[in-house]
């Protein structure tokens, strides 16, 4: 993985010093809270409901065991013994103090980490495929470009105060695991017919209040020209994006208002003047960065079949281990290796994506022992050991079980993406975590979950949609009605190559109704599915009607009961 | 797209002193010789320049309307008029006017209606990169200490800070970083510096 050179080291150290000075000025009152707010946000420091929250960058989700141990130490020393992995592949701490933050950043800098631009109206941490460099379906390893873009965007002066936050995702595999179309800019890397690395650019996607999928605005852009093209794109957005209304300030609104063709034309007009500038990447820079993303010292190994892998597994464990192989182990580019997803969604979990100090330290040990000391964080809030020998999968599974990170629920109904919700976040209208827990408790039967197959369920505590409910097959959105917490259901969302925005099925529900509603929706799928038909396929075939009817079957009874008890005619 | 903040009826009050940081030079403080005028607060037109020792920065929209008037041309030729751009002024649409202004204006300025409104960063970048403006560009409006570094890198070389800002702390902002990872008006990114 990428290793800082003197430039990176110096920059991150100087950033710590700059932020330390800003915190000092805030604490002595010479910097107002209003002026400090964007400064702290650009360093990942939020003020949440109860305390400060610090979001630490994990650029494109790649980190190592030493860094994870530092993250574990920080959780113990400055927080409450856990960290929370986010959908943008970052980790955040919920209980830090303003006073401690400069010291935390200094600790991070020692292991080549930082919190730069993990929040605020600037270019955010760039995300990518958690399996970049190892995925069997990959056509381009996105990591060198991601790293070059990380450097280009870090403390970019012109785009430090954009109309709103700005998120990049970079995909280079056949299957999109980045939700590319739901980003302000999606960069799809490909090789052209003569083998040159080029990018297709999608702009104007996003979730939140107005979910919109990105539009293709540029094809086959040579990789070297990404900085000049993206400068042109961001300059158009910076100058003409709306600033009068927070909810209409994202680039998706500008692209929609102008139309993708006109937006693209304006970007091209700007780019004409920039495309030959020395803003562009050079081969020297590529070489400097790409040498860190060479393959680890893989052994020459035979490709093992599942039968081989199961050879020495006891009968008592065979079923559970096979389940884990099916759900949590992914194919690899190199024979004899596999990638393993460690589930941070054990049933009854406090919060999807949480890892305790002890778990983080233990997972760092697993990375050292089984995967060249490297890790990935995923969009789905799990962790990945990307380079595991197939022959060691059984041993890894046994050790992962001891840490409660081996539940074979990856991609299943209980692999829930959820935001922190009203328990932590001051923006939230409703809680998310108890809903996630209640659903996991309701669907605690692994046999049943296995039978249901791939289903994504995403929960957001407010319209900002940090839990990405729009792209869940089943989405749950917390809404506020007259000071009460209600939950709205969307169906039909999907991430991946057929990324779709789910549709709201109707009026919202009470929190305690949600497990029943989900059960009814799931039962509808089970009752109507054809053989091998996934939930989303069945939904697309059947349409919303049967699911909607099932979802409201109890609600109707309840309405009637309420009406009767109130003495009204039904 | 217009919004009320971009063309303020009353301007943010700046310090008496202005911070100057020429490209290739050192930051220092100097007395402010330019009054920022919003184009309407004096009903009689331009402030009475004869009575004051400084020049006046007029809004672009005012210049567009009045730059053919004899007394305006006279004052401009005398180096007493500069132009400031509102955050929503599309300066590229007025490239010819700005080209012509190069012969009169000793400086131009770009206005920050709110410190976290970054539109004028792009204005400065375009003035330097595209329109070939080589003289002073001043950051005016809601200019706070922690926006100076970005301003200095995109093309500003003078800074009229909001009047509650500590100029001593402001002066120290420009040497916080010895490396950069992208090009700017002031520096090439550190790697390019080393390889070229």
XYZ file of C-alpha atoms in Angstrom:
766
model
C 0.000 0.000 0.000
C 0.957 3.623 -0.385
C 3.761 4.827 1.857
C 4.169 8.515 2.623
C 7.179 10.282 1.194
C 8.658 13.397 2.779
C 6.137 15.600 1.029
C 3.155 13.733 2.513
C 4.774 13.518 5.940
C 5.609 17.200 6.013
C 2.167 18.201 4.825
C 0.323 16.106 7.381
C 2.578 17.284 10.240
C 2.082 20.889 9.197
C -1.645 20.310 8.989
C -1.614 19.067 12.591
C 0.235 22.225 13.653
C -2.217 24.429 11.756
C -5.229 22.752 13.343
C -3.617 22.862 16.796
C -3.291 26.621 16.406
C -6.906 26.905 15.261
C -8.097 24.899 18.283
C -6.000 27.088 20.599
C -7.547 30.205 19.112
C -11.006 28.684 19.484
C -10.367 27.782 23.126
C -8.989 31.218 23.986
C -11.956 32.837 22.279
C -10.161 34.680 19.499
C -11.773 32.403 16.914
C -15.579 32.399 17.005
C -17.542 29.160 16.788
C -19.046 30.361 13.521
C -15.621 30.880 11.952
C -14.223 27.705 13.503
C -17.030 25.460 12.315
C -15.926 25.039 8.683
C -12.322 24.722 9.831
C -13.047 21.884 12.192
C -15.360 20.220 9.693
C -12.599 20.239 7.103
C -10.670 18.303 9.675
C -13.456 15.821 10.295
C -14.555 17.262 13.630
C -18.315 17.476 14.092
C -20.257 18.614 17.077
C -22.835 15.928 17.610
C -25.727 15.548 19.972
C -23.622 14.702 23.010
C -19.996 15.316 22.139
C -17.501 15.938 19.380
C -17.164 13.279 16.724
C -13.919 12.875 14.801
C -13.956 11.246 11.385
C -10.585 9.875 10.326
C -9.801 9.370 6.647
C -9.087 5.938 5.264
C -8.328 6.940 1.681
C -10.021 4.492 -0.711
C -10.504 2.194 2.269
C -6.948 0.856 2.379
C -4.991 0.644 5.622
C -2.598 -1.616 7.513
C -2.363 -3.405 10.834
C -0.106 -0.777 12.376
C -2.644 1.889 11.507
C -5.488 -0.222 12.877
C -3.614 -0.622 16.167
C -3.246 3.135 16.330
C -6.966 3.480 15.630
C -7.565 0.995 18.455
C -5.282 2.941 20.799
C -7.107 6.155 19.988
C -10.443 4.506 20.755
C -9.113 3.476 24.147
C -7.154 6.568 25.038
C -9.456 9.319 23.807
C -12.858 7.687 23.271
C -15.044 4.996 24.814
C -13.398 1.851 23.546
C -14.789 1.568 20.047
C -14.695 3.111 16.615
C -17.338 3.201 13.899
C -16.520 2.326 10.278
C -18.570 4.400 7.858
C -20.044 3.968 4.391
C -17.325 6.239 3.026
C -14.689 3.787 4.244
C -13.645 6.123 7.071
C -13.662 5.489 10.799
C -15.204 7.837 13.311
C -15.061 8.304 17.052
C -18.122 9.557 18.848
C -16.800 10.836 22.149
C -13.668 12.902 21.657
C -12.991 16.325 23.136
C -11.946 19.419 21.265
C -8.904 19.745 23.507
C -7.660 16.232 22.665
C -8.177 16.474 18.924
C -4.756 17.944 18.005
C -3.065 15.140 19.958
C -5.195 12.523 18.212
C -4.211 14.007 14.862
C -0.559 13.929 15.918
C -0.918 10.237 16.838
C -2.512 9.595 13.447
C 0.222 11.482 11.599
C 2.805 9.122 13.102
C 1.203 6.241 11.201
C 0.521 8.198 8.008
C -3.106 9.002 8.711
C -5.118 12.176 9.005
C -8.635 13.606 9.129
C -8.209 16.111 6.308
C -11.377 16.850 4.335
C -13.433 14.046 5.826
C -16.189 16.605 6.205
C -17.029 20.155 5.177
C -17.869 21.729 1.848
C -14.772 20.503 0.084
C -13.580 17.430 -1.794
C -14.183 14.570 0.628
C -12.253 11.380 1.157
C -12.142 9.550 -2.162
C -13.730 6.121 -2.049
C -13.192 3.104 -4.216
C -13.720 -0.613 -4.471
C -12.687 -2.343 -1.254
C -11.371 -5.167 -3.439
C -9.236 -2.948 -5.699
C -6.123 -4.772 -6.815
C -7.437 -8.226 -5.906
C -10.969 -8.577 -7.275
C -11.399 -11.319 -9.821
C -13.654 -9.089 -11.938
C -11.330 -6.095 -11.984
C -10.101 -4.565 -15.217
C -8.131 -1.706 -13.690
C -6.544 -1.406 -10.244
C -7.938 1.949 -9.138
C -5.553 2.546 -6.250
C -2.777 4.548 -7.996
C -5.333 6.953 -9.478
C -7.114 7.202 -6.134
C -3.832 8.063 -4.435
C -2.941 10.663 -7.077
C -6.394 12.182 -6.672
C -6.033 12.143 -2.897
C -2.898 14.200 -3.216
C -4.363 16.536 -5.818
C -7.457 17.214 -3.706
C -5.679 17.571 -0.355
C -5.961 21.194 0.800
C -6.902 22.310 -2.691
C -7.110 26.087 -2.286
C -9.691 26.932 -4.927
C -12.189 24.313 -3.772
C -11.953 24.767 -0.011
C -15.379 26.425 0.244
C -17.635 24.820 -2.320
C -21.405 25.265 -2.232
C -21.651 21.849 -0.532
C -19.721 18.671 0.155
C -18.203 16.931 -2.839
C -17.738 13.190 -3.101
C -15.714 11.171 -5.585
C -15.932 7.421 -6.144
C -13.584 5.518 -8.427
C -14.516 2.158 -9.927
C -12.392 -0.148 -12.063
C -14.208 -3.469 -11.860
C -16.947 -5.117 -13.844
C -19.248 -5.024 -10.846
C -19.568 -1.561 -9.369
C -19.028 -1.853 -5.618
C -18.670 1.900 -5.101
C -22.233 3.151 -5.733
C -20.517 5.311 -8.329
C -23.713 6.829 -9.704
C -24.688 8.189 -6.310
C -21.612 10.403 -6.106
C -21.060 14.001 -7.103
C -18.467 12.615 -9.483
C -18.028 8.975 -10.391
C -14.829 8.012 -12.171
C -14.959 4.782 -14.106
C -11.479 3.635 -15.074
C -11.034 1.452 -18.136
C -8.433 0.488 -20.661
C -9.254 1.663 -24.180
C -8.810 -0.472 -27.294
C -5.094 0.281 -27.471
C -4.603 -0.460 -23.791
C -4.381 3.099 -22.476
C -5.882 3.937 -19.112
C -8.838 6.274 -19.525
C -11.732 7.501 -17.447
C -15.433 7.912 -18.010
C -16.809 10.705 -15.864
C -20.282 10.653 -14.320
C -21.456 13.834 -12.649
C -24.361 14.999 -10.562
C -25.298 11.907 -8.615
C -26.188 11.953 -4.960
C -28.636 10.782 -2.354
C -29.974 13.019 0.402
C -33.231 14.882 0.046
C -33.268 14.703 -3.754
C -31.719 11.423 -4.888
C -30.425 11.573 -8.450
C -28.181 9.202 -10.385
C -25.118 10.684 -12.047
C -24.994 11.335 -15.793
C -22.193 10.337 -18.119
C -20.573 13.605 -19.201
C -17.175 12.549 -20.531
C -15.794 9.384 -22.059
C -12.264 8.084 -22.462
C -10.494 10.921 -20.710
C -6.781 10.016 -20.580
C -5.800 9.454 -16.921
C -3.139 12.146 -17.062
C -5.776 14.793 -17.743
C -7.945 14.057 -14.701
C -6.676 17.083 -12.700
C -7.362 19.629 -15.428
C -10.743 18.128 -16.276
C -11.812 17.884 -12.640
C -10.583 21.435 -12.009
C -12.782 22.617 -14.870
C -15.732 20.636 -13.525
C -15.296 21.885 -9.967
C -14.768 25.439 -11.152
C -18.108 25.403 -12.960
C -19.743 24.022 -9.834
C -17.971 26.447 -7.496
C -19.028 29.435 -9.578
C -22.547 28.446 -10.513
C -23.733 25.950 -7.926
C -26.560 27.344 -5.823
C -25.603 28.834 -2.501
C -28.926 30.359 -1.524
C -30.462 27.101 -0.367
C -28.497 24.428 1.478
C -30.760 21.730 0.112
C -30.227 22.756 -3.494
C -26.516 23.369 -3.338
C -25.172 19.964 -4.369
C -23.832 19.585 -7.891
C -26.719 17.249 -8.756
C -29.090 20.225 -8.661
C -26.839 22.241 -10.983
C -26.477 19.343 -13.421
C -30.216 18.765 -13.336
C -31.031 22.460 -13.795
C -28.658 22.868 -16.742
C -29.123 19.372 -18.138
C -26.119 17.033 -18.396
C -25.349 18.161 -21.973
C -25.167 21.832 -21.085
C -23.220 21.118 -17.908
C -20.794 19.014 -19.917
C -20.497 21.807 -22.511
C -19.624 24.342 -19.831
C -17.018 22.028 -18.332
C -15.513 21.450 -21.783
C -15.426 25.203 -22.350
C -13.477 25.684 -19.151
C -11.294 22.649 -19.772
C -10.177 23.965 -23.190
C -8.104 26.523 -21.329
C -6.709 24.066 -18.801
C -6.157 20.775 -20.568
C -2.582 21.455 -21.602
C -1.526 22.877 -18.265
C 0.998 21.290 -15.957
C -1.826 20.629 -13.505
C -2.042 17.264 -15.208
C -0.499 14.110 -13.796
C 2.862 13.003 -15.128
C 4.351 9.592 -15.679
C 6.902 10.422 -12.975
C 4.089 10.870 -10.478
C 2.401 7.688 -11.618
C 5.635 5.753 -11.194
C 6.265 7.250 -7.752
C 2.810 6.252 -6.546
C 2.189 3.031 -8.464
C 5.272 1.297 -7.100
C 3.453 1.055 -3.790
C 0.573 -0.883 -5.322
C 2.496 -3.807 -6.689
C 1.378 -7.295 -5.752
C 2.434 -8.640 -2.354
C 4.786 -11.645 -2.347
C 2.160 -14.240 -3.272
C 3.171 -17.872 -3.138
C 2.645 -20.143 -6.090
C -0.340 -22.112 -4.896
C -2.878 -24.438 -6.411
C -6.416 -23.161 -6.752
C -8.478 -25.048 -4.163
C -12.025 -26.203 -4.616
C -14.536 -25.899 -1.791
C -14.171 -29.664 -1.218
C -10.455 -29.206 -0.683
C -10.980 -26.314 1.689
C -13.486 -28.376 3.672
C -11.263 -31.471 3.834
C -10.115 -31.186 7.440
C -13.186 -29.474 8.802
C -15.175 -31.448 11.328
C -18.708 -32.421 10.446
C -20.058 -30.334 13.300
C -18.500 -27.216 11.869
C -18.932 -27.934 8.183
C -22.299 -26.220 7.745
C -21.328 -23.029 9.527
C -17.959 -22.846 7.817
C -19.498 -23.490 4.392
C -21.962 -20.692 4.952
C -19.099 -18.367 5.758
C -17.235 -19.472 2.621
C -20.324 -18.751 0.562
C -21.137 -15.359 1.970
C -17.955 -13.826 3.336
C -15.234 -15.161 1.053
C -14.743 -13.620 -2.381
C -12.786 -14.809 -5.430
C -9.303 -13.484 -6.023
C -7.119 -12.732 -9.028
C -4.354 -15.026 -7.827
C -4.768 -18.824 -7.679
C -4.835 -20.194 -4.140
C -5.931 -16.878 -2.576
C -9.261 -15.394 -1.532
C -10.552 -12.176 0.002
C -12.399 -12.378 3.296
C -15.019 -10.024 4.646
C -15.108 -9.735 8.420
C -18.668 -8.884 9.377
C -19.079 -5.917 11.693
C -22.793 -6.740 11.852
C -23.140 -9.461 14.471
C -26.809 -9.856 15.356
C -27.822 -7.700 18.258
C -24.971 -5.361 17.500
C -24.912 -1.938 19.103
C -24.304 -0.248 15.766
C -23.507 -1.668 12.330
C -19.870 -0.909 11.581
C -18.713 -0.644 15.187
C -15.502 -2.328 16.295
C -14.227 -2.352 19.864
C -10.648 -1.637 20.863
C -10.091 -5.347 21.492
C -11.610 -6.296 18.152
C -9.489 -3.766 16.299
C -6.315 -5.060 17.909
C -7.289 -8.664 17.230
C -8.201 -7.902 13.616
C -4.812 -6.210 13.194
C -3.243 -9.483 14.349
C -5.371 -11.417 11.839
C -4.228 -9.074 9.074
C -0.587 -9.679 10.009
C -1.035 -13.421 10.202
C -3.236 -14.008 7.179
C -3.121 -11.052 4.778
C 0.279 -9.327 4.506
C -0.707 -6.895 7.276
C -3.202 -5.041 5.101
C -6.915 -4.300 5.476
C -9.760 -2.666 3.628
C -12.876 -0.959 4.915
C -16.006 -1.360 2.821
C -18.902 0.814 1.781
C -21.129 -1.655 3.661
C -19.273 -0.919 6.928
C -17.379 -4.210 7.115
C -13.651 -4.993 6.997
C -11.765 -7.028 4.428
C -8.647 -9.156 4.554
C -7.882 -9.107 0.859
C -5.106 -11.663 0.394
C -5.806 -14.817 2.368
C -4.447 -18.207 1.333
C -7.370 -20.527 0.684
C -5.649 -23.193 2.729
C -5.746 -20.905 5.775
C -9.396 -19.928 5.524
C -10.502 -22.439 8.125
C -7.976 -21.269 10.672
C -8.867 -17.646 9.986
C -12.562 -18.431 10.395
C -11.952 -20.041 13.773
C -9.986 -17.050 14.986
C -12.442 -14.540 13.535
C -15.284 -16.325 15.333
C -13.558 -15.634 18.661
C -13.736 -11.923 17.848
C -17.398 -12.122 16.830
C -16.593 -10.940 13.299
C -17.294 -14.195 11.450
C -21.067 -14.054 11.126
C -21.803 -15.229 7.574
C -24.329 -12.485 6.854
C -22.525 -10.522 4.164
C -25.071 -9.350 1.608
C -27.949 -10.779 3.639
C -30.832 -8.993 5.275
C -28.962 -8.385 8.536
C -25.859 -6.894 6.869
C -27.564 -3.581 7.497
C -26.069 -0.230 6.539
C -27.175 2.296 9.133
C -26.245 5.815 10.091
C -25.682 6.665 13.790
C -29.148 8.263 13.867
C -30.707 10.089 16.755
C -28.596 8.300 19.336
C -25.612 10.377 18.267
C -26.291 12.680 15.364
C -27.740 16.117 15.956
C -29.207 16.195 12.451
C -31.237 13.022 12.869
C -35.026 13.075 13.128
C -35.211 9.547 14.431
C -33.118 6.718 15.787
C -31.547 4.190 13.424
C -29.612 1.834 15.629
C -32.515 0.356 17.652
C -34.347 -0.267 14.369
C -31.323 -2.118 12.973
C -31.072 -4.130 16.168
C -34.758 -5.002 16.203
C -34.569 -6.222 12.599
C -31.482 -8.303 13.332
C -33.235 -9.828 16.340
C -36.315 -10.627 14.283
C -34.256 -12.261 11.540
C -31.790 -14.102 13.720
C -32.195 -17.454 11.972
C -29.222 -17.958 9.660
C -30.892 -20.805 7.754
C -33.751 -18.506 6.904
C -31.451 -15.622 5.972
C -29.517 -17.943 3.708
C -32.693 -19.056 2.045
C -33.662 -15.422 1.429
C -30.341 -14.727 -0.256
C -29.112 -11.301 -1.339
C -31.176 -8.513 0.158
C -29.877 -5.119 1.200
C -31.563 -3.163 3.951
C -30.347 0.363 4.647
C -31.486 2.701 7.407
C -31.137 6.482 7.637
C -32.181 8.575 10.617
C -32.906 11.599 8.481
C -33.265 12.812 4.925
C -29.520 13.414 4.594
C -29.474 9.661 3.998
C -26.080 8.790 5.478
C -27.459 5.254 5.801
C -28.062 5.258 2.037
C -31.652 4.072 2.380
C -32.362 5.148 -1.213
C -30.195 2.356 -2.617
C -31.261 -0.378 -0.229
C -33.585 -3.041 -1.683
C -35.475 -2.131 1.446
C -34.891 1.375 2.759
C -35.956 2.711 6.124
C -35.979 6.462 6.665
C -36.588 8.133 10.010
C -38.921 11.098 9.770
C -40.250 13.528 12.298
C -43.968 14.153 12.551
C -45.084 16.555 15.238
C -42.102 15.695 17.402
C -42.611 11.930 17.052
C -40.286 9.469 15.367
C -41.802 7.715 12.351
C -40.297 5.501 9.699
C -40.890 5.603 5.981
C -40.234 2.545 3.821
C -38.744 2.599 0.341
C -38.513 -0.469 -1.865
C -36.629 -1.241 -5.052
C -33.368 0.556 -4.427
C -30.166 -1.122 -5.476
C -26.480 -0.473 -5.636
C -24.145 -2.041 -8.154
C -24.412 -2.059 -11.916
C -28.164 -1.533 -11.827
C -28.025 1.213 -9.254
C -31.579 2.398 -8.618
C -33.318 4.749 -6.273
C -36.036 3.108 -4.188
C -39.616 4.363 -4.135
C -41.535 5.378 -1.039
C -44.401 2.929 -0.593
C -46.729 5.150 1.441
C -47.355 6.640 4.875
C -44.789 5.995 7.561
C -44.873 3.604 10.507
C -44.161 3.636 14.212
C -40.777 2.230 15.253
C -42.342 -0.831 16.871
C -44.172 -1.708 13.656
C -41.019 -1.920 11.553
C -40.019 -5.549 12.287
C -43.558 -6.656 11.324
C -43.535 -4.525 8.201
C -40.200 -5.970 7.115
C -41.467 -9.467 7.885
C -44.544 -8.905 5.746
C -42.492 -7.562 2.866
C -40.113 -10.510 3.103
C -42.999 -12.993 3.293
C -44.421 -11.498 0.117
C -41.131 -12.141 -1.607
C -40.968 -15.714 -0.285
C -44.541 -16.414 -1.383
C -44.152 -15.002 -4.874
C -40.590 -15.679 -5.896
C -39.631 -17.889 -8.772
C -36.760 -20.260 -8.424
C -33.414 -18.480 -7.971
C -35.100 -15.116 -8.121
C -33.562 -12.552 -5.770
C -35.622 -10.081 -3.800
C -34.871 -7.219 -6.150
C -35.629 -9.326 -9.221
C -38.946 -10.376 -7.737
C -39.750 -6.793 -6.819
C -39.043 -5.648 -10.363
C -41.222 -8.373 -11.811
C -44.113 -8.006 -9.402
C -44.094 -4.248 -8.899
C -44.729 -2.491 -5.621
C -48.415 -3.459 -5.177
C -48.179 -6.827 -3.371
C -45.341 -5.595 -1.159
C -47.208 -2.455 -0.309
C -50.359 -4.327 0.534
C -48.429 -6.674 2.796
C -46.563 -3.841 4.475
C -49.789 -2.111 5.453
C -51.820 -5.153 6.428
C -51.186 -4.666 10.128
C -51.182 -0.912 9.903
C -54.696 -1.012 8.526
C -55.823 -3.174 11.412
C -54.197 -0.745 13.757
C -55.863 2.248 12.125
C -59.212 0.528 12.442
C -58.565 -0.322 16.059
C -57.513 3.225 16.775
C -60.532 4.596 15.010
C -62.854 2.276 16.892
C -61.388 3.109 20.253
C -61.788 6.784 19.394
C -65.462 6.124 18.645
C -65.245 7.114 15.001
C -66.948 5.357 12.142
C -64.604 3.247 10.046
C -27.509 32.800 -10.364
C -28.030 35.780 -8.152
C -28.485 35.913 -4.435
C -28.840 38.745 -2.030
C -25.493 38.163 -0.361
C -23.526 38.781 -3.516
C -24.336 42.435 -3.958
C -24.505 43.710 -0.423
C -26.185 46.971 0.398
C -23.673 47.472 3.185
C -20.160 46.186 2.902
C -18.201 44.268 5.497
C -15.977 46.711 7.323
C -12.294 46.035 6.900
C -9.244 46.885 8.946
C -7.561 50.233 8.462
C -4.452 48.367 7.445
C -4.236 45.976 4.563
C -2.024 42.919 4.388
C 0.044 42.643 1.235
C 1.848 39.518 0.139
C 3.399 39.940 -3.296
C 4.259 36.824 -5.247
C 7.853 36.003 -4.433
C 7.894 38.534 -1.576
C 7.067 38.600 2.106
C 3.793 39.447 3.793
C 3.583 42.838 5.446
C 1.065 45.425 6.594
C 0.474 48.740 4.957
C -2.062 51.522 5.249
C -5.153 51.019 3.120
C -5.380 53.525 0.293
C -8.516 52.124 -1.280
C -12.081 52.657 -0.247
C -14.537 49.932 -1.249
C -17.726 51.551 -2.483
C -20.904 49.605 -3.098
C -22.064 51.881 -5.902
C -25.099 53.248 -4.155
C -24.460 54.421 -0.617
C -23.572 57.937 -1.825
C -26.487 59.301 -3.765
C -24.362 61.846 -5.568
C -22.340 59.157 -7.343
C -18.661 58.394 -6.795
C -17.276 59.361 -3.404
C -15.530 62.723 -3.500
C -12.037 61.565 -4.288
C -10.555 65.033 -4.081
C -11.278 65.078 -0.366
C -9.525 61.854 0.449
C -6.059 60.561 -0.201
C -7.210 57.174 -1.470
C -8.773 55.717 -4.584
C -12.079 53.977 -4.820
C -12.953 50.414 -5.752
C -16.229 50.474 -7.665
C -18.479 47.478 -8.324
C -18.173 45.930 -11.765
C -21.861 46.581 -12.451
C -21.336 50.276 -11.739
C -18.265 50.416 -13.982
C -20.207 48.780 -16.814
C -22.824 51.488 -16.542
C -20.602 54.521 -16.006
C -17.257 53.891 -17.646
C -17.994 56.167 -20.596
C -18.660 59.207 -18.420
C -16.045 61.949 -18.662
C -15.358 62.397 -14.962
C -15.154 58.665 -14.441
C -12.618 58.301 -17.265
C -10.662 61.237 -15.890
C -10.449 59.696 -12.432
C -9.640 56.294 -13.873
C -6.849 57.748 -15.990
C -5.588 59.347 -12.833
C -5.298 55.892 -11.237
C -8.002 56.592 -8.689
C -10.464 53.890 -9.681
C -10.266 50.151 -9.372
C -13.034 47.578 -9.762
C -14.339 44.933 -7.408
C -16.169 41.813 -8.445
C -19.163 40.478 -6.604
C -19.182 36.772 -5.858
C -21.766 36.149 -8.573
C -20.199 38.338 -11.252
C -19.371 36.158 -14.240
C -16.086 37.852 -15.069
C -15.576 35.748 -18.186
C -18.567 37.477 -19.749
C -16.774 40.780 -19.258
C -13.337 39.690 -20.408
C -13.062 42.527 -22.937
C -13.984 45.144 -20.394
C -11.425 43.738 -17.978
C -8.829 43.696 -20.752
C -9.544 47.385 -21.368
C -9.449 48.040 -17.628
C -5.862 46.866 -17.436
C -4.764 50.297 -18.670
C -6.589 52.141 -15.878
C -7.047 50.069 -12.799
C -4.109 49.811 -10.395
C -5.846 46.877 -8.735
C -9.004 44.810 -8.732
C -10.727 43.126 -5.823
C -13.044 40.168 -5.311
C -15.680 40.242 -2.632
C -16.438 37.502 -0.086
C -20.004 38.067 1.116
C -19.398 35.334 3.681
C -16.025 33.830 4.534
C -17.192 30.339 3.614
C -18.407 31.369 0.165
C -15.562 30.259 -2.108
C -16.753 31.659 -5.432
C -14.227 34.487 -5.381
C -11.398 31.967 -5.156
C -12.343 30.883 -8.664
C -12.654 34.530 -9.723
C -9.059 35.183 -8.681
C -7.855 31.990 -10.344
C -9.546 32.998 -13.607
C -8.152 36.533 -13.435
C -4.650 35.144 -13.163
C -4.860 32.110 -15.434
C -7.233 33.206 -18.116
C -7.511 36.965 -18.182
C -3.837 37.629 -17.656
C -4.290 40.092 -14.815
C -0.817 40.733 -13.402
C -1.400 43.589 -10.980
C -2.786 43.419 -7.457
C -5.896 41.401 -6.619
C -7.374 42.198 -3.259
C -9.498 39.938 -1.094
C -12.301 42.048 0.386
C -15.429 41.443 2.410
C -15.807 38.788 5.095
C -12.098 37.981 5.016
C -10.898 35.966 7.999
C -7.464 34.782 9.017
C -8.062 31.171 8.101
C -9.030 31.916 4.498
C -5.824 33.814 3.708
C -3.735 30.844 2.729
C -6.225 29.653 0.131
C -6.587 33.214 -1.125
C -2.843 33.652 -1.452
C -2.557 30.447 -3.447
C -5.346 31.116 -5.951
C -4.078 34.564 -6.918
C -4.799 37.190 -4.252
C -1.843 39.283 -3.143
C -3.529 41.765 -0.870
C -6.021 41.170 1.877
C -8.406 43.595 3.518
C -9.324 41.553 6.582
C -12.543 42.001 8.516
C -11.930 44.627 11.164
C -12.142 42.219 14.129
C -9.282 40.031 12.865
C -5.877 39.977 14.541
C -3.379 41.175 11.940
C -0.441 39.746 13.868
C -1.909 36.242 13.652
C -2.891 36.879 10.031
C 0.686 37.696 9.052
C 1.817 34.273 10.250
C -0.560 32.290 8.035
C 1.508 32.141 4.899
C 4.391 30.001 6.057
C 2.304 27.206 7.626
C 3.117 24.866 4.761
C 6.428 24.218 3.062
C 4.948 21.701 0.593
C 1.913 21.580 -1.676
C 0.288 18.764 -3.600
C -1.328 20.778 -6.379
C -0.298 23.713 -8.502
C -1.436 27.209 -7.719
C -0.721 30.744 -8.834
C 2.071 30.958 -6.283
C 3.677 27.524 -6.378
C 4.006 24.445 -8.471
C 3.246 21.301 -6.514
C 6.283 20.191 -4.614
C 6.970 17.177 -6.769
C 7.062 19.262 -9.958
C 9.382 21.707 -8.248
C 11.800 18.901 -7.581
C 11.681 17.228 -10.950
C 11.859 20.237 -13.215
